[in-house]
Short mmCIF file of C-alpha atoms in Angstrom, two decimals:
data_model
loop_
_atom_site.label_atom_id
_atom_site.label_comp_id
_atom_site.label_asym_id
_atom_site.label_seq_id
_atom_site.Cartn_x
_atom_site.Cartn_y
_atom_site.Cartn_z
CA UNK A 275 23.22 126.01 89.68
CA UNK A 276 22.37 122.62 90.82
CA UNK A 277 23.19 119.38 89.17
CA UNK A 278 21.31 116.26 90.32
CA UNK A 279 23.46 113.90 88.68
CA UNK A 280 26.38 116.29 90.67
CA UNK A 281 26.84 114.24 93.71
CA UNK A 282 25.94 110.58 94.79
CA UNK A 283 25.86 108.14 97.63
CA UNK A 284 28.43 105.60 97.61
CA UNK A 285 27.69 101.86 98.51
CA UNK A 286 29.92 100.23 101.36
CA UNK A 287 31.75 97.83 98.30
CA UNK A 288 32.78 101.11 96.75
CA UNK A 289 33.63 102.75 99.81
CA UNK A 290 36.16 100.50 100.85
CA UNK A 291 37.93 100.23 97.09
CA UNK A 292 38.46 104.20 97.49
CA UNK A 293 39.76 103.94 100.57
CA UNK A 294 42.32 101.55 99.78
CA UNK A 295 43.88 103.65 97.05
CA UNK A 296 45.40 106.23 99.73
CA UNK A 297 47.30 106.32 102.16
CA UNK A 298 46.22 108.80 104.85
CA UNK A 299 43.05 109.27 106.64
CA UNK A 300 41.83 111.14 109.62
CA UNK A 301 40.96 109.60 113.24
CA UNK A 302 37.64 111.29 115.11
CA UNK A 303 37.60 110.92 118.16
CA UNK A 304 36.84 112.97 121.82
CA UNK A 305 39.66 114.42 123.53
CA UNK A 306 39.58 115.61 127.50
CA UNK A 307 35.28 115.99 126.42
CA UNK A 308 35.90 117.76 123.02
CA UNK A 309 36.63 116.64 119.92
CA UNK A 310 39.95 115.90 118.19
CA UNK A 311 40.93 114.53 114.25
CA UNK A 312 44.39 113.56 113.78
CA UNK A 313 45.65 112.72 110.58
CA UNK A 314 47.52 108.89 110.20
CA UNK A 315 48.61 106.63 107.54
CA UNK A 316 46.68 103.32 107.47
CA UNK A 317 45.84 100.36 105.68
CA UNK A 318 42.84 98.09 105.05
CA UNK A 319 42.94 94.36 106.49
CA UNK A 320 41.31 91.69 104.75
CA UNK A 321 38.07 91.60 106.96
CA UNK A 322 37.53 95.74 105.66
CA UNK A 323 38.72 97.11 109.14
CA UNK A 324 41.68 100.15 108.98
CA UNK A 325 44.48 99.46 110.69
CA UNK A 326 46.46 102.00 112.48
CA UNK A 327 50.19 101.60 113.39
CA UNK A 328 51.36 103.99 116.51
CA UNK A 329 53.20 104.28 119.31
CA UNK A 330 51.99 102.35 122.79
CA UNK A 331 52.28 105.36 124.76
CA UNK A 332 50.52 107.75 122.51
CA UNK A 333 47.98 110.34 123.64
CA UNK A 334 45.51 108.46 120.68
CA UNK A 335 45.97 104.91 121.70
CA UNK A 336 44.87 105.55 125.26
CA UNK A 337 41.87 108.17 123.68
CA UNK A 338 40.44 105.87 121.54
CA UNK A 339 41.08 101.69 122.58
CA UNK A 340 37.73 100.40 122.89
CA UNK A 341 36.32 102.92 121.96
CA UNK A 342 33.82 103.70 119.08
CA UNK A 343 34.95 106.41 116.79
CA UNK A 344 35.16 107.55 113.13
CA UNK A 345 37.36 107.23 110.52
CA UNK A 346 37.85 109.52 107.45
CA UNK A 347 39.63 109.68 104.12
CA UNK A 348 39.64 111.65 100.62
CA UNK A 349 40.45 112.58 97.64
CA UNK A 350 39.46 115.65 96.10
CA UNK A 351 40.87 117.80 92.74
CA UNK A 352 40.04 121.76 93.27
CA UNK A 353 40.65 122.45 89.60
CA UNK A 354 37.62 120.18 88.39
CA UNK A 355 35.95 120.58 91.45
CA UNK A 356 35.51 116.57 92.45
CA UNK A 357 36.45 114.09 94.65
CA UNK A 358 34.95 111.65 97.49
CA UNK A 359 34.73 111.52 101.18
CA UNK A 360 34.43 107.87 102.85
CA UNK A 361 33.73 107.61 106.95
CA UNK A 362 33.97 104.68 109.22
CA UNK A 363 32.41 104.41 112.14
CA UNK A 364 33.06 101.21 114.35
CA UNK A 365 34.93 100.12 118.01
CA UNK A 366 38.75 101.01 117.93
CA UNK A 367 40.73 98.23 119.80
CA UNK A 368 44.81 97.71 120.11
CA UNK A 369 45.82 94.42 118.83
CA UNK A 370 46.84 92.14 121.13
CA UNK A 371 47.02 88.87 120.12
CA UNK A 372 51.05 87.93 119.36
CA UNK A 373 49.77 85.97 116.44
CA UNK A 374 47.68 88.90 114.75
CA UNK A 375 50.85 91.16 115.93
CA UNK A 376 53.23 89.17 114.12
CA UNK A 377 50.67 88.96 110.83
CA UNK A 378 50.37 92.76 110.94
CA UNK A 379 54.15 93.54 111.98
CA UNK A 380 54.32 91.67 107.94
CA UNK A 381 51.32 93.15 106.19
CA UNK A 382 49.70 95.86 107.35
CA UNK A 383 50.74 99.68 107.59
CA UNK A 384 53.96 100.77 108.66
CA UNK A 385 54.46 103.95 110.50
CA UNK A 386 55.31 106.86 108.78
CA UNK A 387 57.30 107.98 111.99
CA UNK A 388 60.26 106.25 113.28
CA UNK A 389 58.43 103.68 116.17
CA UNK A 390 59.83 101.31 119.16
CA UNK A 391 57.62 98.50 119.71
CA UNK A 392 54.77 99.68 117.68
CA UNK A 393 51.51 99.30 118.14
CA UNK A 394 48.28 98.11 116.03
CA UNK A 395 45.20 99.56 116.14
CA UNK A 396 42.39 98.09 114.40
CA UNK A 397 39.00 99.85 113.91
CA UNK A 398 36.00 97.60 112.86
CA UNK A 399 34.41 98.92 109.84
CA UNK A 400 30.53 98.76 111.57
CA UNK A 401 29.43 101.55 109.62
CA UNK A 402 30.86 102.57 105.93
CA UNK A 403 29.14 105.92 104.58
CA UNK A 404 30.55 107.97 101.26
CA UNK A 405 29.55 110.37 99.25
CA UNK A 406 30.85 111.51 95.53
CA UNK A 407 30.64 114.78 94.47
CA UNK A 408 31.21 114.98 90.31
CA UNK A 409 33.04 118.10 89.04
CA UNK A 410 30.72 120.70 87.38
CA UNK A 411 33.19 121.85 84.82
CA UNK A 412 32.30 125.77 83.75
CA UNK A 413 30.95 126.69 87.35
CA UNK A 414 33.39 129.13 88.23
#
């Protein structure tokens, strides 16, 4: 059975307020020609992009810096079978101003793995695309 009123396109505006209420996401990106996800903990900054915080000599900062590439994050329940799915797609670039470094070193994410001079990554939000799917409660 198919419900119409089931799922529904999200606008950018909502988009981005999903995404800021978790706290890990998923990097696409290509990999030696093939593709790769890796999961990361991120943040929003106040222009919308996501904001990574890694390690300079890490296999993703050199795979995706300048770069364009896609982001994705969710939040689904299994019991009432709902959730959303929110990707952005824009140019990946380290930070490398000392001023923006310093800003984000304050207030954006924090590594969830113990880092020596970490690393910023910020990924322009270009193009913001979600989707929510509404539980259909009785559909077993």
């Amino acid at each position: 059975m198919f419900l119409d009123n089931a799922f529904r396109a999200l606008d950018r505006q909502e988009c981005l307020r999903l995404l800021a209420k978790v706290p890990v996401g998923r990097v696409v990106y290509t990999r030696q020609a093939l593709p790769a996800v890796l999961p990361v903990n991120f943040s929003l900054d106040t222009d919308t992009s996501v904001l990574l915080c890694t390690s300079p000599d890490s296999d993703l900062v050199r795979a995706i810096d300048g770069v364009v590439i896609a982001f994705e994050a969710d939040e689904f329940d299994a019991d009432t079978r709902s959730g959303w799915s929110v990707v952005v797609t824009g140019r990946a670039d380290v930070v490398t101003d000392p001023a923006e470094h310093e800003r984000l070193s304050q207030s954006g994410p924090a590594s969830w793995m113990p880092l020596r001079d970490a690393v910023f990554v910020r990924i322009e939000s270009e193009l913001v695309t979600g989707r929510e799917l509404r539980g259909t409660p009785g559909l077993r």
